[in-house]
PDB file of N, CA, C and O in Angstrom:
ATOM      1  N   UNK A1150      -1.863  -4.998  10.940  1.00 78.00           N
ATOM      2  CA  UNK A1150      -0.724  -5.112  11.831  1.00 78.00           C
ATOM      3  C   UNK A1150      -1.139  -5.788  13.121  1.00 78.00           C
ATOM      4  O   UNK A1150      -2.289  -5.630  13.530  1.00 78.00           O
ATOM      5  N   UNK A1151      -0.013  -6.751  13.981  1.00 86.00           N
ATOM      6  CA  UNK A1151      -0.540  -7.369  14.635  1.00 86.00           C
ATOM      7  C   UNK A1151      -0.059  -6.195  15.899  1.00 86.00           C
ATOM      8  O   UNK A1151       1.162  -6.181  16.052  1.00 86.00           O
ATOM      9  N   UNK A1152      -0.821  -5.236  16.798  1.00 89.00           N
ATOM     10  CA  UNK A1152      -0.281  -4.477  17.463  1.00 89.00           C
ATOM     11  C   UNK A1152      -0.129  -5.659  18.984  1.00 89.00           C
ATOM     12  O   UNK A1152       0.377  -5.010  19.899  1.00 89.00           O
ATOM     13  N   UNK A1153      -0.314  -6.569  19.259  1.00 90.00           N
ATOM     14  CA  UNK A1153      -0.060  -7.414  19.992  1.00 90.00           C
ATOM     15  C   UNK A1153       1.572  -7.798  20.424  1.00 90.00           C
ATOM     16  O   UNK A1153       2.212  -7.789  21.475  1.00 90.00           O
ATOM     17  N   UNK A1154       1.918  -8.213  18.666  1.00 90.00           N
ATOM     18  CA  UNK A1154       3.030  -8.710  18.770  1.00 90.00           C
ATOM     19  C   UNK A1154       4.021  -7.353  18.777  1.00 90.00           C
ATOM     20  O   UNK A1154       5.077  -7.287  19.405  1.00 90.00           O
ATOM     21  N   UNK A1155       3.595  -6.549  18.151  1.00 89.00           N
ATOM     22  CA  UNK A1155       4.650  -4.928  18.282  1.00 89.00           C
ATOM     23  C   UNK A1155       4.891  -4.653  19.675  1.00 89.00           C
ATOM     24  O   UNK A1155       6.009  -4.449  20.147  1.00 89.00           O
ATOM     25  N   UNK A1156       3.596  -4.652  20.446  1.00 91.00           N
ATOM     26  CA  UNK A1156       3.803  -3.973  22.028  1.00 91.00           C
ATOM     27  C   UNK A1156       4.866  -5.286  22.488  1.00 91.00           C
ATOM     28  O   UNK A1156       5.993  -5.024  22.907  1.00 91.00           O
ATOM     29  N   UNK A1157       4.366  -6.757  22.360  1.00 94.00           N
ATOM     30  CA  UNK A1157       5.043  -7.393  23.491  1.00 94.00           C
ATOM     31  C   UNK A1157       6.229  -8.291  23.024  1.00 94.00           C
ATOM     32  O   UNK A1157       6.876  -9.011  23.785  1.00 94.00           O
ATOM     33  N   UNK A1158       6.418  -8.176  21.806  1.00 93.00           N
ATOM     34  CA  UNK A1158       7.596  -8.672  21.059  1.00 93.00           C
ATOM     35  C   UNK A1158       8.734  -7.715  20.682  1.00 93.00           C
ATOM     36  O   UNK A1158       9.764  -7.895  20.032  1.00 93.00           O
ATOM     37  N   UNK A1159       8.017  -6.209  21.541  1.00 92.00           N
ATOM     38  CA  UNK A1159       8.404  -5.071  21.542  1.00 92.00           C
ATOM     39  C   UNK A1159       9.555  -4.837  19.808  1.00 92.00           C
ATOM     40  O   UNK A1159      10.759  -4.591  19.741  1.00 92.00           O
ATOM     41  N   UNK A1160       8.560  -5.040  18.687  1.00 92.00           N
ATOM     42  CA  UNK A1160       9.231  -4.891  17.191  1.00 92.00           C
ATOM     43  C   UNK A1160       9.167  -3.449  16.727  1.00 92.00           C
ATOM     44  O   UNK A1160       8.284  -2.591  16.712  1.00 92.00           O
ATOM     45  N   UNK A1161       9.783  -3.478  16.547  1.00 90.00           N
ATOM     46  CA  UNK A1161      10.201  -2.055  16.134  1.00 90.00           C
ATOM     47  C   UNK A1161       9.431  -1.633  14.862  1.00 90.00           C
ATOM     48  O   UNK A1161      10.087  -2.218  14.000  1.00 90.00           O
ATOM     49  N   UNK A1162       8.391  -0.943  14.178  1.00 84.00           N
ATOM     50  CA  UNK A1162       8.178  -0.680  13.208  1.00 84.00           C
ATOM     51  C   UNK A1162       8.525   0.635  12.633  1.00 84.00           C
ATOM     52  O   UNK A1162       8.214   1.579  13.361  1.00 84.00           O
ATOM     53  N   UNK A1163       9.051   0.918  11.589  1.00 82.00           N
ATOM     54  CA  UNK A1163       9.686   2.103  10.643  1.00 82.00           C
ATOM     55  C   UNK A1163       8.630   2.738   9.645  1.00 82.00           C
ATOM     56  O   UNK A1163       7.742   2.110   9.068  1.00 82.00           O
ATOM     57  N   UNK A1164       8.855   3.931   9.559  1.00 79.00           N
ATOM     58  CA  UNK A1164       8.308   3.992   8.568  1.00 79.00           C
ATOM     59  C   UNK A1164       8.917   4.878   7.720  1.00 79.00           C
ATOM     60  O   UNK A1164       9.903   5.436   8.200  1.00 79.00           O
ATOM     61  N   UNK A1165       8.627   5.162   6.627  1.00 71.00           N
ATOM     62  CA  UNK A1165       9.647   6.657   5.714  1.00 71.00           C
ATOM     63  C   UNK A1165       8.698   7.429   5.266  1.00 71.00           C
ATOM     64  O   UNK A1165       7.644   7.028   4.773  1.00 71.00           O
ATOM     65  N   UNK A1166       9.143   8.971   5.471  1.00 73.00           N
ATOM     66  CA  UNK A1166       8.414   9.559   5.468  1.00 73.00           C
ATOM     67  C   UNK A1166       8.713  10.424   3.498  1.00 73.00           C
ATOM     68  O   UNK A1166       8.277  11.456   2.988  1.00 73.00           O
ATOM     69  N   UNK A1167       9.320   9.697   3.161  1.00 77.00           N
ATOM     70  CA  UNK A1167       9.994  10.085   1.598  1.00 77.00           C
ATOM     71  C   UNK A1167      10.330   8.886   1.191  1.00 77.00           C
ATOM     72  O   UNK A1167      10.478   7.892   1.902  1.00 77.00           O
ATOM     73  N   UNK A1168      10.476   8.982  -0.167  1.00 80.00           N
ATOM     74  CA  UNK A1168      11.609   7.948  -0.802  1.00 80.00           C
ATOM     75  C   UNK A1168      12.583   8.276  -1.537  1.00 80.00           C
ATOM     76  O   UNK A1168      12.487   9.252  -2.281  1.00 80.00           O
ATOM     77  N   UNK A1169      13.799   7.464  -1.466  1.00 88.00           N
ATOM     78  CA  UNK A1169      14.993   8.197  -2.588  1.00 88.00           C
ATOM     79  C   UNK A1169      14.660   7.314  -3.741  1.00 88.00           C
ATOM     80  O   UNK A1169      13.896   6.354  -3.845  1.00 88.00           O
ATOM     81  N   UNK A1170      15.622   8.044  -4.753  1.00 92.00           N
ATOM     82  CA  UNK A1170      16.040   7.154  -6.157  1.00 92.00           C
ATOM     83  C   UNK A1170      16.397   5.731  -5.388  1.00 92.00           C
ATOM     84  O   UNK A1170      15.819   4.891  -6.077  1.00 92.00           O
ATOM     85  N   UNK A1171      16.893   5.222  -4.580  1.00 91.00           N
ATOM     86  CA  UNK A1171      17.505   4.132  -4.423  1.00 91.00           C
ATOM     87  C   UNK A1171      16.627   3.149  -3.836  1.00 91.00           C
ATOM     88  O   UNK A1171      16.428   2.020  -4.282  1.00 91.00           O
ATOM     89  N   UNK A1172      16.144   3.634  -2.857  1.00 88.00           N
ATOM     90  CA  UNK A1172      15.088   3.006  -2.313  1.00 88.00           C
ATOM     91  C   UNK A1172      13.761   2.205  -2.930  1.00 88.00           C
ATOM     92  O   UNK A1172      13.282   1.084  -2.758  1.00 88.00           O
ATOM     93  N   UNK A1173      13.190   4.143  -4.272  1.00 90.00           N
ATOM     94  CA  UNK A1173      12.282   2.961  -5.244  1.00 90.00           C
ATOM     95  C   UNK A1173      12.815   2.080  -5.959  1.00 90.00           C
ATOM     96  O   UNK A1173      12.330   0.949  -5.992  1.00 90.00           O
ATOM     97  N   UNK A1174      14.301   2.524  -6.924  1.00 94.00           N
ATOM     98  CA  UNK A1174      14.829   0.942  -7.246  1.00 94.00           C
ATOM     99  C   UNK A1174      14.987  -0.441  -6.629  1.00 94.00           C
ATOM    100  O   UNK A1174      14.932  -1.586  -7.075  1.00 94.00           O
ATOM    101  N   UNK A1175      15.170   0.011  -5.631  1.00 94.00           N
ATOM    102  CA  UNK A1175      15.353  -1.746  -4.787  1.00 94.00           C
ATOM    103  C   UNK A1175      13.564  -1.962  -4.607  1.00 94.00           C
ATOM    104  O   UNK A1175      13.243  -3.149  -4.676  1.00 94.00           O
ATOM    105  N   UNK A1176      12.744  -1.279  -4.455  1.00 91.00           N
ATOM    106  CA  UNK A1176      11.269  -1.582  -3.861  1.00 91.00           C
ATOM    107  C   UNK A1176      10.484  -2.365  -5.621  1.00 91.00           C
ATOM    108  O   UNK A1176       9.671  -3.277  -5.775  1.00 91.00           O
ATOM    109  N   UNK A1177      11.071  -1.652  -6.447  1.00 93.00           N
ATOM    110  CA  UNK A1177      11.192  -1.807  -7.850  1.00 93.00           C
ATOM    111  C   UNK A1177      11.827  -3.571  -8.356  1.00 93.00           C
ATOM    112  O   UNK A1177      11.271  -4.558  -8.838  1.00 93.00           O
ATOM    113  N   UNK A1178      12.758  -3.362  -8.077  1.00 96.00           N
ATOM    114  CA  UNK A1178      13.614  -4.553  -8.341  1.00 96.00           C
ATOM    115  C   UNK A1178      13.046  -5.874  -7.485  1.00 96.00           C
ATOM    116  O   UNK A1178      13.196  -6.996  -7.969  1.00 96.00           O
ATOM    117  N   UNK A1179      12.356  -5.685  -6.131  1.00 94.00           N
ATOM    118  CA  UNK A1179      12.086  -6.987  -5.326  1.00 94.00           C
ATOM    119  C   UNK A1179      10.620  -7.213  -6.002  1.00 94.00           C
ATOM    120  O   UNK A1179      10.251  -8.354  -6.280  1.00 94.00           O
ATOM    121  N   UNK A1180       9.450  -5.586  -6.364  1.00 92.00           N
ATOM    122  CA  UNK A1180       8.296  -6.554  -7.142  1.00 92.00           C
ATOM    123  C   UNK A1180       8.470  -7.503  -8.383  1.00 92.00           C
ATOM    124  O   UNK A1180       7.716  -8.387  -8.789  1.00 92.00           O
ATOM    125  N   UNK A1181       9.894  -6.993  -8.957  1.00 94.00           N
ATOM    126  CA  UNK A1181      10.026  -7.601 -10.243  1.00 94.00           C
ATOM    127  C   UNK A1181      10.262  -8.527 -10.202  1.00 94.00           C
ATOM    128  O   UNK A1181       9.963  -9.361 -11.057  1.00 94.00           O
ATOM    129  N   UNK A1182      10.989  -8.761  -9.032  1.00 97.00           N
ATOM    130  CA  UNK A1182      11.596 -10.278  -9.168  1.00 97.00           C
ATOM    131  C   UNK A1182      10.671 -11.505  -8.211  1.00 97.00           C
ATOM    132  O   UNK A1182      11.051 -12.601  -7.798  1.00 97.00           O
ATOM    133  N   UNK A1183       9.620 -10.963  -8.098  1.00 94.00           N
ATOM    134  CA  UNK A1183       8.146 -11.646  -7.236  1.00 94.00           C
ATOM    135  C   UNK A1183       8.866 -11.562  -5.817  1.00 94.00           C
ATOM    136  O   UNK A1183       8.087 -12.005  -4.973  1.00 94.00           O
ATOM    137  N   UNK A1184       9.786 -11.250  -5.383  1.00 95.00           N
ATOM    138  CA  UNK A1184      10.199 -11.216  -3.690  1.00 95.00           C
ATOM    139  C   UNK A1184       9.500 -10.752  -2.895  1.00 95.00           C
ATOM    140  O   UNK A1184       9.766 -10.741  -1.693  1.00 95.00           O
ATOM    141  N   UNK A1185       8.324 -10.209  -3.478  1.00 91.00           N
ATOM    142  CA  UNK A1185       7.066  -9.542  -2.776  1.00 91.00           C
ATOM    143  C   UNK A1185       6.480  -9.530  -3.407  1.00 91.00           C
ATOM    144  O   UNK A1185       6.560  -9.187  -4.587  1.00 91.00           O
ATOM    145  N   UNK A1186       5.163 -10.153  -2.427  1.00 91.00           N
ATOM    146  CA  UNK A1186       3.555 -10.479  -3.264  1.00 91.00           C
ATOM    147  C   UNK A1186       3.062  -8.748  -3.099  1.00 91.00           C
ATOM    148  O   UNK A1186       2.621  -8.127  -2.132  1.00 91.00           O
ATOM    149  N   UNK A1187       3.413  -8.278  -4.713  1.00 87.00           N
ATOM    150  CA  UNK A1187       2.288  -7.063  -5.011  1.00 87.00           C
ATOM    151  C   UNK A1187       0.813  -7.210  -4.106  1.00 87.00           C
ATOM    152  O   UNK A1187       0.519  -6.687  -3.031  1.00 87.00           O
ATOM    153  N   UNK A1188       0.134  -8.001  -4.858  1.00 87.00           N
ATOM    154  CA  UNK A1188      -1.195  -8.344  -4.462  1.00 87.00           C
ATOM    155  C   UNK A1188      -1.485  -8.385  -2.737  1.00 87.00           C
ATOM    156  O   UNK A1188      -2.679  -8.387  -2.437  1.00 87.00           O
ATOM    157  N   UNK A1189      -0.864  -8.406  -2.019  1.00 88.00           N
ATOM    158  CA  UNK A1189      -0.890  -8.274  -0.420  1.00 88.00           C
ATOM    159  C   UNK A1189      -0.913  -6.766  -0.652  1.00 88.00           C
ATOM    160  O   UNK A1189      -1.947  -6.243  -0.236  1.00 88.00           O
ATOM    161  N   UNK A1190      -0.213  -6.108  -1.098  1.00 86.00           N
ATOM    162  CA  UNK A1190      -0.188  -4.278  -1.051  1.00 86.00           C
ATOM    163  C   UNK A1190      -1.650  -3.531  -1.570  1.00 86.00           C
ATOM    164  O   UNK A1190      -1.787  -2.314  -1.452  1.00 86.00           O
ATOM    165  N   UNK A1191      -2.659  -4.349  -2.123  1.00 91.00           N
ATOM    166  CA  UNK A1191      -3.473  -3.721  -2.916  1.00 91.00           C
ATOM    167  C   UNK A1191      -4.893  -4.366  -2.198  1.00 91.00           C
ATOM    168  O   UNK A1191      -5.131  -5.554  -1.978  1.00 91.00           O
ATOM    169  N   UNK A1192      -5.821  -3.079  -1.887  1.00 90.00           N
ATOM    170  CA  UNK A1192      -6.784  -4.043  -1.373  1.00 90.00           C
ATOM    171  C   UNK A1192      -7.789  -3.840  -2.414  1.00 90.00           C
ATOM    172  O   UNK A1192      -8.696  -4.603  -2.081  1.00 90.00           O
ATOM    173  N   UNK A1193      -8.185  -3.168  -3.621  1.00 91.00           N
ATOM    174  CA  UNK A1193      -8.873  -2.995  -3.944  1.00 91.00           C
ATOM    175  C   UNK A1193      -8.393  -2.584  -5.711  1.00 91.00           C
ATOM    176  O   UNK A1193      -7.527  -1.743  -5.951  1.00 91.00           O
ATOM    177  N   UNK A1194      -9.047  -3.258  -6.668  1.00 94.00           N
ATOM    178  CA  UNK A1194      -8.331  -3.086  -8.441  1.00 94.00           C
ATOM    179  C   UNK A1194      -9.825  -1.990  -9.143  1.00 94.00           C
ATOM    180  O   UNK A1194     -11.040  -2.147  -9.028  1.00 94.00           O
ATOM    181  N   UNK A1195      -9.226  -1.207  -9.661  1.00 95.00           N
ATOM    182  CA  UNK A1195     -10.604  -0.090 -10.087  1.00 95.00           C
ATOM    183  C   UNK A1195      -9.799   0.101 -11.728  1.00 95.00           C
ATOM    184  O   UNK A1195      -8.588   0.152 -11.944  1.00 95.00           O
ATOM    185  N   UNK A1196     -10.652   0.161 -12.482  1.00 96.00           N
ATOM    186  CA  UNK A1196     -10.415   0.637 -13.643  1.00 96.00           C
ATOM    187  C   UNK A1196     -10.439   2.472 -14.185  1.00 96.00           C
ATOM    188  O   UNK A1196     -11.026   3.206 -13.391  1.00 96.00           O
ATOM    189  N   UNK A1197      -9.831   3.167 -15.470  1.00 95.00           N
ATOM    190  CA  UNK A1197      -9.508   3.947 -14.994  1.00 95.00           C
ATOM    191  C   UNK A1197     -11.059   5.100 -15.060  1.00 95.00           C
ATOM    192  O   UNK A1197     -10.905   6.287 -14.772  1.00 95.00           O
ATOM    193  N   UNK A1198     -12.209   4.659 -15.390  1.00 95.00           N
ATOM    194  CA  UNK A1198     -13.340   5.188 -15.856  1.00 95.00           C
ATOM    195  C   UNK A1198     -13.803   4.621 -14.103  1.00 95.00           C
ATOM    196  O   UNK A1198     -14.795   5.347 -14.043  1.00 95.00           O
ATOM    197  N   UNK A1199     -13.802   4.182 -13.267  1.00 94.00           N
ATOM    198  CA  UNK A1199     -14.569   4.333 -11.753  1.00 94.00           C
ATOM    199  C   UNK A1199     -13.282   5.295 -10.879  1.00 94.00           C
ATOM    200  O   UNK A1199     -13.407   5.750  -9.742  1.00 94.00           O
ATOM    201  N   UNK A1200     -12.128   5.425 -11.728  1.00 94.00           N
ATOM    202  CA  UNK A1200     -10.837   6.175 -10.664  1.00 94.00           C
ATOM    203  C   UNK A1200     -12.033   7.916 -10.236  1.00 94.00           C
ATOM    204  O   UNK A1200     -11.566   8.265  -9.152  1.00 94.00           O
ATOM    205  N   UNK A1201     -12.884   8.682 -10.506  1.00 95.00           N
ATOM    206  CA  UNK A1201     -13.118   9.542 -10.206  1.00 95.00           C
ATOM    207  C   UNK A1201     -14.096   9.487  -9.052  1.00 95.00           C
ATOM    208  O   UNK A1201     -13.989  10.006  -7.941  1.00 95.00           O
ATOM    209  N   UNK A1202     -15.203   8.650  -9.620  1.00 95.00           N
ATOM    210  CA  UNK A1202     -15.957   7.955  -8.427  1.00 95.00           C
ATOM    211  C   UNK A1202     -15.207   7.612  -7.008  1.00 95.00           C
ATOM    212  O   UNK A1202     -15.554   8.061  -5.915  1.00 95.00           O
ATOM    213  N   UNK A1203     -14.031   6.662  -7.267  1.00 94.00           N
ATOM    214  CA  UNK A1203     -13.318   5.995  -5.824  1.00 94.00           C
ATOM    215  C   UNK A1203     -12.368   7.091  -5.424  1.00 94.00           C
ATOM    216  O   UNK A1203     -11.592   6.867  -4.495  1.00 94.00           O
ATOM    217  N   UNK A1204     -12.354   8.326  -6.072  1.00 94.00           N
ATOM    218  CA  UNK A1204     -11.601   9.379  -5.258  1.00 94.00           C
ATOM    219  C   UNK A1204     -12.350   9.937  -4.659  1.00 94.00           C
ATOM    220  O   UNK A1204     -12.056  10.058  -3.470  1.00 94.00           O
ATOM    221  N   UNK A1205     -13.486  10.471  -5.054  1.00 95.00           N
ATOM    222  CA  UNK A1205     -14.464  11.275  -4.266  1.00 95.00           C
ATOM    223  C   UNK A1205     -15.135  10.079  -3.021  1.00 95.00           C
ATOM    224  O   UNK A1205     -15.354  10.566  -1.912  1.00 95.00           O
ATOM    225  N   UNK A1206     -15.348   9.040  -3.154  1.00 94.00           N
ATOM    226  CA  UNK A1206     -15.570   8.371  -1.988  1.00 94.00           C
ATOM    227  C   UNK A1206     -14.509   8.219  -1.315  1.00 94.00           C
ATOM    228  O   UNK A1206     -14.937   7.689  -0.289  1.00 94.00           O
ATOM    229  N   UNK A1207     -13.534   8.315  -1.212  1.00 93.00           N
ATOM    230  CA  UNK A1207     -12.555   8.594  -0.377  1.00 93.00           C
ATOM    231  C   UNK A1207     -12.570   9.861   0.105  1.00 93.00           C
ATOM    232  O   UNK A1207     -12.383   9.981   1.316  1.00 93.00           O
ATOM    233  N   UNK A1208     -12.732  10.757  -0.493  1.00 94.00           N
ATOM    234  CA  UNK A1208     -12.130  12.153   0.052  1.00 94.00           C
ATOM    235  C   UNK A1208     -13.501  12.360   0.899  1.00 94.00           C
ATOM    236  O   UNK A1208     -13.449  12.981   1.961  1.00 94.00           O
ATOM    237  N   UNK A1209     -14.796  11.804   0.389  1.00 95.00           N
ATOM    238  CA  UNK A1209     -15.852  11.615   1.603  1.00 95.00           C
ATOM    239  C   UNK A1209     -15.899  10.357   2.909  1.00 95.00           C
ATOM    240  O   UNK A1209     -16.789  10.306   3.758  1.00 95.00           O
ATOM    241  N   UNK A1210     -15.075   9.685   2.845  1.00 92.00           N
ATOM    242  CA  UNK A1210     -14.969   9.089   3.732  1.00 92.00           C
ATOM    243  C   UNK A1210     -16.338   7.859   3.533  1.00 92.00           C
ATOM    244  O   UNK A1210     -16.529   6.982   4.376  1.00 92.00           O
ATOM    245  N   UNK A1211     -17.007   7.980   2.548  1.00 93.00           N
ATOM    246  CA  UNK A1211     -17.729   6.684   1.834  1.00 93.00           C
ATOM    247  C   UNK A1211     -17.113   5.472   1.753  1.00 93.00           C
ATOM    248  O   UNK A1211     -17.678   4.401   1.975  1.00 93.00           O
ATOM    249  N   UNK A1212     -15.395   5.675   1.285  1.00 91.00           N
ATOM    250  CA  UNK A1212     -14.635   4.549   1.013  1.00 91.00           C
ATOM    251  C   UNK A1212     -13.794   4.261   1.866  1.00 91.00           C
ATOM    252  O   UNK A1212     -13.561   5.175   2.657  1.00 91.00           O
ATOM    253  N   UNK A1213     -13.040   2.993   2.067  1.00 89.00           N
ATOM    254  CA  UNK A1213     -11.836   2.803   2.956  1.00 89.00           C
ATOM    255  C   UNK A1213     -10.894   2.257   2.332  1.00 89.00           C
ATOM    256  O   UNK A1213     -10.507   1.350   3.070  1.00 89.00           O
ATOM    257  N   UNK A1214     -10.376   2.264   1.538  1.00 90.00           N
ATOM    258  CA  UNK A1214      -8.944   1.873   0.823  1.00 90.00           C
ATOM    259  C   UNK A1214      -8.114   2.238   1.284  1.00 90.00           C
ATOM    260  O   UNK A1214      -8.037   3.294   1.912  1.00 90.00           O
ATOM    261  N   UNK A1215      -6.956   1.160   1.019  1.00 86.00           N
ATOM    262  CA  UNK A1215      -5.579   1.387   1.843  1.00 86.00           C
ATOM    263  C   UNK A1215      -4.621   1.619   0.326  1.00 86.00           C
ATOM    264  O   UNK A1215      -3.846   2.574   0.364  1.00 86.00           O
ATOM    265  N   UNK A1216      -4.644   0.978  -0.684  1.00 89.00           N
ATOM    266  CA  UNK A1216      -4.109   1.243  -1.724  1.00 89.00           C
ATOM    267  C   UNK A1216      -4.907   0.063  -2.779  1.00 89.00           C
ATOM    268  O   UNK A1216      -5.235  -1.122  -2.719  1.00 89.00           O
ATOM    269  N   UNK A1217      -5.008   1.614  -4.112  1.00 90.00           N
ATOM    270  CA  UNK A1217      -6.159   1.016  -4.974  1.00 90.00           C
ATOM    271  C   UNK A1217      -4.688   0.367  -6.369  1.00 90.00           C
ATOM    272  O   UNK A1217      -3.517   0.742  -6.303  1.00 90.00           O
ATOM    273  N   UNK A1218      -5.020  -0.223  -7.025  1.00 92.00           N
ATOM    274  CA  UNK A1218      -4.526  -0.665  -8.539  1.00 92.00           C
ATOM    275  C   UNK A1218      -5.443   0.026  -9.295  1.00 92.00           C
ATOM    276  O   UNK A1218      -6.649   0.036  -9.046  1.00 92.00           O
ATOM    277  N   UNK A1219      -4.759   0.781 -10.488  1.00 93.00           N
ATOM    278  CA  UNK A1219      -5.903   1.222 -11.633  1.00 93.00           C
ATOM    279  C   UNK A1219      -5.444   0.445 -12.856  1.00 93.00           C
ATOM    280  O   UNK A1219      -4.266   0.215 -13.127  1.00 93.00           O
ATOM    281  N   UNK A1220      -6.752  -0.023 -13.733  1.00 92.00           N
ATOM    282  CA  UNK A1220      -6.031  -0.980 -14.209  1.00 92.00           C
ATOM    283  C   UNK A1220      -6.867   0.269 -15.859  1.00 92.00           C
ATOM    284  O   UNK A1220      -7.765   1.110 -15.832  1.00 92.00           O
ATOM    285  N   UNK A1221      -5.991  -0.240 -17.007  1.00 84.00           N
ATOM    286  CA  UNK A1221      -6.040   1.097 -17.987  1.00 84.00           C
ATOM    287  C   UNK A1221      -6.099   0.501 -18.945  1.00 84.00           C
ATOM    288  O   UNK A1221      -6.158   1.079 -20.030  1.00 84.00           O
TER     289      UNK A1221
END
């Protein structure tokens, strides 16, 4: 995030603290239709045999992921 442009472009950022049925459909419907690059959301692709490993380095603070892909 550019906190530069938030403070002095004074932008408003949101966030939700839930999601409805409606909300994941439309969040649903814009990856499907490529209106959003998935791949910007994901910093990191783990398969599902390292998923135990990259939890415990997370929950130790070893890792820094913002959101993983498991691929199966």
């Amino acid at each position: 995030l550019d906190t530069h442009r938030i403070h002095y472009d004074e932008i408003t950022l949101l966030g939700a603290f839930h999601h409805t049925p409606s909300a994941f459909q439309t969040a649903l419907n814009l990856l499907a239709a490529r209106k959003v690059d998935a791949g910007a959301l994901i910093s990191q692709t783990v398969t599902l045999n390292e998923l135990p490993e990259v939890l415990e380095g997370l929950a130790d603070g070893r890792l820094d992921i913002v959101k993983a892909a498991v691929k199966f």
